[in-house]
Amino acid sequence: MSDTHPPTDPAPSRPAPRWWSRPDGTGAQEHRVPGPRTGGEEPRDTVAAPLAAAGAAPEDVTAAAPVPRYDPWSTAPFQLPDAGHEGPGIRVRHLVALAVCSALLAGGVGAWLGVLAERQSSTRLELPQAGVEPKGRAPESVAGIAATALPGVVTLHVAGGAGNGTGTGFVLDGQGHILTNNHVVADAQRITVTFSTGESVGAEVVGRDGGYDLAVVKVDGVRGLRPLALGNSENVKVGDPVVAIGAPFDLSNTVTAGIISATGRPITAGGDKGDGSDVSYVDALQTDAPINPGNSGGPLLDSLGRVIGINSAIRGADQDASEKDPARQSGSIGLGFAIPVNQAKRVAEEIIRTGRATHPVIGVTLDMKYTGDGARVGDKAADGKPAVPAGSPAARAGILSGDVIIKVDGQRVHGGDELIIKVRAHRPGDPLGLTVLRGGKERTLELVLGSANSG
């Protein structure tokens, strides 16, 4: 008997599982293992086979859920479906919403901190600017003069037969008398005076004089009037600074400044009536302070704010034009003319006292057609009477018909208008020296000016 043991049966071999699918798209294949009874192959899924090999009960094997296997030929990636219920954890959309809210909050806080940092930073943008200064100005400055004078300057709105117009005036006294130009109120039917405060009241004409182009109007019931101080035009020198105040083109309380360009400048204005009754003769102060239509009657002030002249006329670019006819004016070109305050003061006083002014006269009739140099005494008056009436100032001084007057108080005159202007720059009763040319020889005659009432 042999001590050899009988050979044991080898363990039954298992076929290798098939873990792939065919590329024909048929999906995972069944894997068959021998069945316990038939010896044939019983279909089992790919998970059940390993479980059976591990000794699991058959019922446990069949209860296991089929699990898909990785298919390298599939068009979709391998994924394990979540067959369970949604858990209580934070979902992705919650995370996204939280992130967005956090970003917005962080942006707002950052912006606020940025603004706060800019405001508190020493490098923030802030342009340099002067601080608040005292409102007062030196009395002799243009601003100081304007501040002093404006309460006493008024704007006149005039309605008349020839239409509506605008002019300027200034307060003379506490009784409401206001001085302006004659051509501003010559045709007035209604006058409204407006003060620098904006208060407006009606006014009436007290009197006027076309020969001097001056008039006085009066307002009643106005308190707190601020009369302007009057200067002395004899003290004015060429180059002195001046300030003009008026309402050019109805722009009330307009202030301009310049200098005295000339003194004793003979000008005539008016003459629209044709008979000479409205012609004004002014021995004017010339200024380059801008004066325009509407400035008429306004004050020309010196460096101390005193009135030295009454703005009356301008010369336009094309022709000599007074403010009597605004349509003929082209605006200021730096040639403005003012009536000297000494002459205006006398005329205003006479108008307030009597309603009219007097004119100084030498008592002769002039030949206004004379074209030579000087003013020639005519041969006869317009009514046929002698050109030098007996008893007149000229007759008493020895002036004869045909004499040519070439100087007044040593100042040359070049025509009849200029002689009238030089004479009217004086007062009735003033002495006057006239140089005449007679028979080719000069001689100086002294006379005392007479007086004539204005028409």
mmCIF file of C-alpha atoms in Angstrom, residues 151-436:
data_model
loop_
_atom_site.group_PDB
_atom_site.id
_atom_site.type_symbol
_atom_site.label_atom_id
_atom_site.label_comp_id
_atom_site.label_asym_id
_atom_site.label_seq_id
_atom_site.Cartn_x
_atom_site.Cartn_y
_atom_site.Cartn_z
ATOM 1 C CA PRO A 151 -27.753 156.446 -3.287
ATOM 2 C CA GLY A 152 -28.001 159.988 -4.685
ATOM 3 C CA VAL A 153 -28.235 159.007 -8.385
ATOM 4 C CA VAL A 154 -31.623 158.338 -10.001
ATOM 5 C CA THR A 155 -32.930 156.958 -13.284
ATOM 6 C CA LEU A 156 -35.604 158.923 -15.121
ATOM 7 C CA HIS A 157 -38.166 157.184 -17.338
ATOM 8 C CA VAL A 158 -39.951 159.765 -19.442
ATOM 9 C CA ALA A 159 -43.094 159.344 -21.516
ATOM 10 C CA GLY A 160 -43.871 162.084 -24.016
ATOM 11 C CA GLY A 161 -45.279 162.957 -27.375
ATOM 12 C CA ALA A 162 -42.077 161.861 -29.117
ATOM 13 C CA GLY A 163 -42.085 158.486 -27.344
ATOM 14 C CA ASN A 164 -40.439 157.064 -24.261
ATOM 15 C CA GLY A 165 -36.905 157.737 -23.110
ATOM 16 C CA THR A 166 -34.454 157.100 -20.325
ATOM 17 C CA GLY A 167 -32.082 159.510 -18.618
ATOM 18 C CA THR A 168 -30.227 160.058 -15.390
ATOM 19 C CA GLY A 169 -30.252 162.692 -12.653
ATOM 20 C CA PHE A 170 -28.937 163.259 -9.157
ATOM 21 C CA VAL A 171 -30.353 164.641 -5.931
ATOM 22 C CA LEU A 172 -29.537 168.295 -5.168
ATOM 23 C CA ASP A 173 -31.133 168.731 -1.739
ATOM 24 C CA GLY A 174 -33.373 167.220 0.881
ATOM 25 C CA GLN A 175 -36.472 168.890 -0.589
ATOM 26 C CA GLY A 176 -36.498 166.478 -3.546
ATOM 27 C CA HIS A 177 -34.927 168.646 -6.273
ATOM 28 C CA ILE A 178 -33.130 166.593 -8.941
ATOM 29 C CA LEU A 179 -30.856 167.962 -11.673
ATOM 30 C CA THR A 180 -30.823 166.456 -15.156
ATOM 31 C CA ASN A 181 -30.476 167.482 -18.809
ATOM 32 C CA ASN A 182 -33.119 169.550 -20.561
ATOM 33 C CA HIS A 183 -33.238 167.179 -23.521
ATOM 34 C CA VAL A 184 -34.190 164.319 -21.182
ATOM 35 C CA VAL A 185 -37.454 165.984 -20.051
ATOM 36 C CA ALA A 186 -38.104 168.546 -22.801
ATOM 37 C CA ASP A 187 -41.199 166.761 -24.137
ATOM 38 C CA ALA A 188 -42.196 164.979 -20.934
ATOM 39 C CA GLN A 189 -45.823 164.244 -20.187
ATOM 40 C CA ARG A 190 -45.053 161.810 -17.400
ATOM 41 C CA ILE A 191 -41.803 161.332 -15.447
ATOM 42 C CA THR A 192 -40.964 158.420 -13.158
ATOM 43 C CA VAL A 193 -37.893 158.623 -10.943
ATOM 44 C CA THR A 194 -36.295 155.386 -9.747
ATOM 45 C CA PHE A 195 -33.763 155.412 -6.919
ATOM 46 C CA SER A 196 -30.865 152.993 -6.458
ATOM 47 C CA THR A 197 -32.983 151.114 -3.892
ATOM 48 C CA GLY A 198 -35.536 150.320 -6.595
ATOM 49 C CA GLU A 199 -38.178 152.699 -5.222
ATOM 50 C CA SER A 200 -40.032 154.595 -7.959
ATOM 51 C CA VAL A 201 -42.059 157.787 -7.627
ATOM 52 C CA GLY A 202 -43.522 160.370 -9.968
ATOM 53 C CA ALA A 203 -41.818 163.726 -10.574
ATOM 54 C CA GLU A 204 -42.736 167.154 -11.955
ATOM 55 C CA VAL A 205 -40.624 169.617 -13.930
ATOM 56 C CA VAL A 206 -39.659 172.713 -11.914
ATOM 57 C CA GLY A 207 -37.976 174.501 -14.800
ATOM 58 C CA ARG A 208 -35.582 173.975 -17.661
ATOM 59 C CA ASP A 209 -33.174 175.829 -19.908
ATOM 60 C CA GLY A 210 -32.413 174.719 -23.466
ATOM 61 C CA GLY A 211 -29.442 177.058 -23.858
ATOM 62 C CA TYR A 212 -27.562 175.272 -21.067
ATOM 63 C CA ASP A 213 -29.301 171.899 -21.596
ATOM 64 C CA LEU A 214 -30.234 171.749 -17.908
ATOM 65 C CA ALA A 215 -33.490 171.060 -16.067
ATOM 66 C CA VAL A 216 -34.704 170.540 -12.508
ATOM 67 C CA VAL A 217 -37.448 168.088 -11.529
ATOM 68 C CA LYS A 218 -38.886 167.467 -8.076
ATOM 69 C CA VAL A 219 -40.197 164.471 -6.153
ATOM 70 C CA ASP A 220 -42.415 164.692 -3.079
ATOM 71 C CA GLY A 221 -42.884 162.461 -0.082
ATOM 72 C CA VAL A 222 -39.519 160.679 -0.344
ATOM 73 C CA ARG A 223 -37.543 160.298 2.854
ATOM 74 C CA GLY A 224 -33.856 159.626 3.291
ATOM 75 C CA LEU A 225 -32.731 161.538 0.215
ATOM 76 C CA ARG A 226 -28.952 161.554 -0.260
ATOM 77 C CA PRO A 227 -27.844 164.774 -2.029
ATOM 78 C CA LEU A 228 -24.497 164.577 -3.795
ATOM 79 C CA ALA A 229 -21.696 166.948 -2.813
ATOM 80 C CA LEU A 230 -20.787 169.541 -5.458
ATOM 81 C CA GLY A 231 -17.183 170.150 -6.402
ATOM 82 C CA ASN A 232 -15.583 173.056 -8.266
ATOM 83 C CA SER A 233 -14.963 172.682 -11.981
ATOM 84 C CA GLU A 234 -12.311 175.410 -11.844
ATOM 85 C CA ASN A 235 -10.107 172.957 -9.959
ATOM 86 C CA VAL A 236 -10.274 170.283 -12.638
ATOM 87 C CA LYS A 237 -7.072 169.478 -14.517
ATOM 88 C CA VAL A 238 -6.433 167.338 -17.564
ATOM 89 C CA GLY A 239 -5.584 163.813 -16.442
ATOM 90 C CA ASP A 240 -7.624 163.907 -13.238
ATOM 91 C CA PRO A 241 -9.433 160.603 -12.584
ATOM 92 C CA VAL A 242 -13.222 160.721 -12.858
ATOM 93 C CA VAL A 243 -16.184 158.380 -12.389
ATOM 94 C CA ALA A 244 -19.445 158.542 -14.367
ATOM 95 C CA ILE A 245 -22.738 157.066 -13.119
ATOM 96 C CA GLY A 246 -25.870 156.669 -15.184
ATOM 97 C CA ALA A 247 -28.329 154.368 -16.935
ATOM 98 C CA PRO A 248 -26.901 153.701 -20.410
ATOM 99 C CA PHE A 249 -29.501 151.906 -22.508
ATOM 100 C CA ASP A 250 -31.667 151.724 -19.345
ATOM 101 C CA LEU A 251 -29.015 149.791 -17.379
ATOM 102 C CA SER A 252 -29.481 151.660 -14.114
ATOM 103 C CA ASN A 253 -26.638 152.358 -11.684
ATOM 104 C CA THR A 254 -23.914 151.713 -14.243
ATOM 105 C CA VAL A 255 -20.486 152.921 -13.099
ATOM 106 C CA THR A 256 -17.643 153.746 -15.489
ATOM 107 C CA ALA A 257 -14.288 155.393 -14.913
ATOM 108 C CA GLY A 258 -11.731 157.393 -16.856
ATOM 109 C CA ILE A 259 -9.888 160.685 -16.804
ATOM 110 C CA ILE A 260 -10.440 164.290 -17.807
ATOM 111 C CA SER A 261 -9.270 164.437 -21.416
ATOM 112 C CA ALA A 262 -9.655 168.194 -21.901
ATOM 113 C CA THR A 263 -11.228 171.263 -20.303
ATOM 114 C CA GLY A 264 -12.994 174.240 -21.894
ATOM 115 C CA ARG A 265 -14.007 172.194 -24.928
ATOM 116 C CA PRO A 266 -16.662 174.221 -26.832
ATOM 117 C CA ILE A 267 -19.529 172.064 -28.048
ATOM 118 C CA THR A 268 -23.064 172.680 -29.249
ATOM 119 C CA ALA A 269 -25.937 170.232 -29.111
ATOM 120 C CA GLY A 270 -29.557 170.144 -30.135
ATOM 121 C CA GLY A 271 -30.844 172.365 -32.914
ATOM 122 C CA ASP A 272 -33.602 170.009 -34.005
ATOM 123 C CA LYS A 273 -36.187 172.788 -34.095
ATOM 124 C CA GLY A 274 -34.244 174.698 -36.720
ATOM 125 C CA ASP A 275 -34.735 178.138 -35.175
ATOM 126 C CA GLY A 276 -31.834 177.869 -32.749
ATOM 127 C CA SER A 277 -34.059 178.037 -29.700
ATOM 128 C CA ASP A 278 -33.073 174.551 -28.581
ATOM 129 C CA VAL A 279 -29.350 174.804 -29.261
ATOM 130 C CA SER A 280 -27.232 174.362 -26.133
ATOM 131 C CA TYR A 281 -23.788 175.914 -25.848
ATOM 132 C CA VAL A 282 -21.424 174.206 -23.429
ATOM 133 C CA ASP A 283 -17.861 175.001 -22.459
ATOM 134 C CA ALA A 284 -17.498 171.338 -21.642
ATOM 135 C CA LEU A 285 -15.265 169.007 -19.726
ATOM 136 C CA GLN A 286 -14.148 166.201 -22.015
ATOM 137 C CA THR A 287 -13.729 162.699 -20.602
ATOM 138 C CA ASP A 288 -12.897 159.224 -21.825
ATOM 139 C CA ALA A 289 -15.102 157.614 -19.168
ATOM 140 C CA PRO A 290 -17.621 155.594 -21.229
ATOM 141 C CA ILE A 291 -20.874 157.548 -21.670
ATOM 142 C CA ASN A 292 -23.754 156.219 -23.744
ATOM 143 C CA PRO A 293 -27.415 157.041 -24.422
ATOM 144 C CA GLY A 294 -29.139 157.069 -21.050
ATOM 145 C CA ASN A 295 -26.175 158.618 -19.213
ATOM 146 C CA SER A 296 -27.564 162.096 -19.921
ATOM 147 C CA GLY A 297 -27.990 164.157 -16.771
ATOM 148 C CA GLY A 298 -25.854 161.831 -14.646
ATOM 149 C CA PRO A 299 -22.980 163.067 -12.473
ATOM 150 C CA LEU A 300 -19.312 163.132 -13.399
ATOM 151 C CA LEU A 301 -17.444 162.735 -10.098
ATOM 152 C CA ASP A 302 -13.914 163.565 -9.008
ATOM 153 C CA SER A 303 -11.658 161.352 -6.882
ATOM 154 C CA LEU A 304 -13.416 162.562 -3.710
ATOM 155 C CA GLY A 305 -16.886 161.686 -5.005
ATOM 156 C CA ARG A 306 -17.901 165.308 -5.669
ATOM 157 C CA VAL A 307 -19.861 166.320 -8.755
ATOM 158 C CA ILE A 308 -17.696 168.274 -11.189
ATOM 159 C CA GLY A 309 -19.874 167.906 -14.283
ATOM 160 C CA ILE A 310 -23.208 166.782 -15.707
ATOM 161 C CA ASN A 311 -22.810 164.226 -18.510
ATOM 162 C CA SER A 312 -24.574 165.659 -21.515
ATOM 163 C CA ALA A 313 -23.242 164.660 -24.936
ATOM 164 C CA ILE A 314 -21.045 162.236 -26.806
ATOM 165 C CA ARG A 315 -19.375 162.238 -30.159
ATOM 166 C CA GLY A 316 -20.193 159.172 -32.215
ATOM 167 C CA ALA A 317 -17.898 157.445 -34.657
ATOM 168 C CA ASP A 318 -19.522 159.076 -37.675
ATOM 169 C CA GLN A 319 -20.800 162.414 -36.477
ATOM 170 C CA ASP A 320 -21.267 164.711 -33.545
ATOM 171 C CA ALA A 321 -24.427 163.612 -31.787
ATOM 172 C CA SER A 322 -26.057 164.504 -28.527
ATOM 173 C CA GLU A 323 -28.368 162.207 -26.639
ATOM 174 C CA LYS A 324 -31.288 164.263 -27.918
ATOM 175 C CA ASP A 325 -31.406 161.912 -30.886
ATOM 176 C CA PRO A 326 -30.377 158.401 -29.808
ATOM 177 C CA ALA A 327 -30.941 157.096 -33.345
ATOM 178 C CA ARG A 328 -27.914 159.092 -34.481
ATOM 179 C CA GLN A 329 -25.619 157.694 -31.817
ATOM 180 C CA SER A 330 -23.221 154.821 -32.219
ATOM 181 C CA GLY A 331 -22.151 154.422 -28.599
ATOM 182 C CA SER A 332 -19.128 155.570 -26.677
ATOM 183 C CA ILE A 333 -15.793 155.916 -28.424
ATOM 184 C CA GLY A 334 -14.189 157.683 -25.488
ATOM 185 C CA LEU A 335 -15.375 161.172 -26.402
ATOM 186 C CA GLY A 336 -17.854 162.282 -23.758
ATOM 187 C CA PHE A 337 -18.714 165.817 -22.663
ATOM 188 C CA ALA A 338 -20.042 167.160 -19.387
ATOM 189 C CA ILE A 339 -21.421 170.572 -18.411
ATOM 190 C CA PRO A 340 -19.097 172.085 -15.770
ATOM 191 C CA VAL A 341 -20.710 171.996 -12.339
ATOM 192 C CA ASN A 342 -20.051 175.700 -11.695
ATOM 193 C CA GLN A 343 -22.303 176.583 -14.609
ATOM 194 C CA ALA A 344 -24.852 173.943 -13.683
ATOM 195 C CA LYS A 345 -24.987 175.079 -10.067
ATOM 196 C CA ARG A 346 -25.878 178.652 -11.002
ATOM 197 C CA VAL A 347 -28.540 177.558 -13.476
ATOM 198 C CA ALA A 348 -30.071 175.082 -11.023
ATOM 199 C CA GLU A 349 -30.254 177.693 -8.265
ATOM 200 C CA GLU A 350 -32.022 180.145 -10.551
ATOM 201 C CA ILE A 351 -34.477 177.519 -11.780
ATOM 202 C CA ILE A 352 -35.342 176.466 -8.207
ATOM 203 C CA ARG A 353 -35.863 180.090 -7.179
ATOM 204 C CA THR A 354 -37.655 181.456 -10.250
ATOM 205 C CA GLY A 355 -38.402 178.592 -12.602
ATOM 206 C CA ARG A 356 -36.002 179.901 -15.236
ATOM 207 C CA ALA A 357 -32.352 180.814 -15.715
ATOM 208 C CA THR A 358 -30.630 183.970 -17.013
ATOM 209 C CA HIS A 359 -27.970 184.092 -19.681
ATOM 210 C CA PRO A 360 -24.953 186.431 -19.727
ATOM 211 C CA VAL A 361 -24.790 188.525 -22.904
ATOM 212 C CA ILE A 362 -22.481 191.080 -24.499
ATOM 213 C CA GLY A 363 -25.364 192.684 -26.403
ATOM 214 C CA VAL A 364 -24.420 192.235 -30.086
ATOM 215 C CA THR A 365 -25.810 190.425 -33.112
ATOM 216 C CA LEU A 366 -23.234 188.133 -34.701
ATOM 217 C CA ASP A 367 -22.829 187.337 -38.375
ATOM 218 C CA MET A 368 -23.167 183.552 -38.200
ATOM 219 C CA LYS A 369 -22.379 183.222 -41.895
ATOM 220 C CA TYR A 370 -18.889 184.602 -41.430
ATOM 221 C CA THR A 371 -16.328 181.975 -42.487
ATOM 222 C CA GLY A 372 -13.144 183.686 -41.372
ATOM 223 C CA ASP A 373 -11.312 183.075 -38.108
ATOM 224 C CA GLY A 374 -13.085 184.642 -35.129
ATOM 225 C CA ALA A 375 -16.635 185.941 -34.511
ATOM 226 C CA ARG A 376 -17.704 188.897 -36.628
ATOM 227 C CA VAL A 377 -20.204 191.479 -35.325
ATOM 228 C CA GLY A 378 -23.010 191.872 -37.860
ATOM 229 C CA ASP A 379 -24.091 195.021 -39.613
ATOM 230 C CA LYS A 380 -27.746 194.803 -38.572
ATOM 231 C CA ALA A 381 -29.982 192.716 -36.379
ATOM 232 C CA ALA A 382 -32.630 190.424 -37.824
ATOM 233 C CA ASP A 383 -35.319 193.052 -37.289
ATOM 234 C CA GLY A 384 -33.263 195.717 -39.073
ATOM 235 C CA LYS A 385 -32.107 197.393 -35.878
ATOM 236 C CA PRO A 386 -28.405 198.055 -35.231
ATOM 237 C CA ALA A 387 -26.243 195.019 -34.480
ATOM 238 C CA VAL A 388 -24.819 196.902 -31.474
ATOM 239 C CA PRO A 389 -27.769 198.504 -29.676
ATOM 240 C CA ALA A 390 -27.133 201.677 -27.793
ATOM 241 C CA GLY A 391 -26.662 201.155 -24.089
ATOM 242 C CA SER A 392 -25.754 197.516 -24.441
ATOM 243 C CA PRO A 393 -22.634 196.157 -22.677
ATOM 244 C CA ALA A 394 -20.860 195.976 -26.072
ATOM 245 C CA ALA A 395 -21.743 199.548 -26.943
ATOM 246 C CA ARG A 396 -20.482 200.757 -23.574
ATOM 247 C CA ALA A 397 -17.212 198.867 -24.146
ATOM 248 C CA GLY A 398 -16.729 200.471 -27.587
ATOM 249 C CA ILE A 399 -17.440 197.489 -29.852
ATOM 250 C CA LEU A 400 -18.529 198.429 -33.376
ATOM 251 C CA SER A 401 -20.325 196.678 -36.190
ATOM 252 C CA GLY A 402 -17.843 194.777 -38.375
ATOM 253 C CA ASP A 403 -15.391 194.128 -35.515
ATOM 254 C CA VAL A 404 -14.049 190.573 -35.412
ATOM 255 C CA ILE A 405 -13.737 189.220 -31.883
ATOM 256 C CA ILE A 406 -10.765 186.838 -31.791
ATOM 257 C CA LYS A 407 -10.123 186.342 -28.053
ATOM 258 C CA VAL A 408 -12.105 186.112 -24.803
ATOM 259 C CA ASP A 409 -10.012 186.728 -21.697
ATOM 260 C CA GLY A 410 -6.963 185.885 -23.775
ATOM 261 C CA GLN A 411 -8.363 182.604 -25.141
ATOM 262 C CA ARG A 412 -8.680 182.281 -28.906
ATOM 263 C CA VAL A 413 -12.146 181.860 -30.458
ATOM 264 C CA HIS A 414 -12.675 180.640 -34.004
ATOM 265 C CA GLY A 415 -16.358 181.314 -34.665
ATOM 266 C CA GLY A 416 -19.655 182.716 -33.438
ATOM 267 C CA ASP A 417 -20.704 179.515 -31.613
ATOM 268 C CA GLU A 418 -17.442 179.401 -29.743
ATOM 269 C CA LEU A 419 -17.822 183.031 -28.648
ATOM 270 C CA ILE A 420 -21.307 182.315 -27.257
ATOM 271 C CA ILE A 421 -19.958 179.297 -25.377
ATOM 272 C CA LYS A 422 -17.151 181.285 -23.812
ATOM 273 C CA VAL A 423 -19.526 184.058 -22.769
ATOM 274 C CA ARG A 424 -22.067 181.666 -21.238
ATOM 275 C CA ALA A 425 -19.366 180.079 -19.140
ATOM 276 C CA HIS A 426 -19.578 183.258 -17.031
ATOM 277 C CA ARG A 427 -22.269 184.847 -14.876
ATOM 278 C CA PRO A 428 -24.197 188.005 -15.644
ATOM 279 C CA GLY A 429 -22.276 190.906 -14.173
ATOM 280 C CA ASP A 430 -18.847 189.290 -14.617
ATOM 281 C CA PRO A 431 -16.148 191.454 -16.220
ATOM 282 C CA LEU A 432 -14.873 190.189 -19.554
ATOM 283 C CA GLY A 433 -11.928 191.173 -21.741
ATOM 284 C CA LEU A 434 -12.510 190.956 -25.513
ATOM 285 C CA THR A 435 -9.773 191.229 -28.121
ATOM 286 C CA VAL A 436 -11.114 192.527 -31.422
#
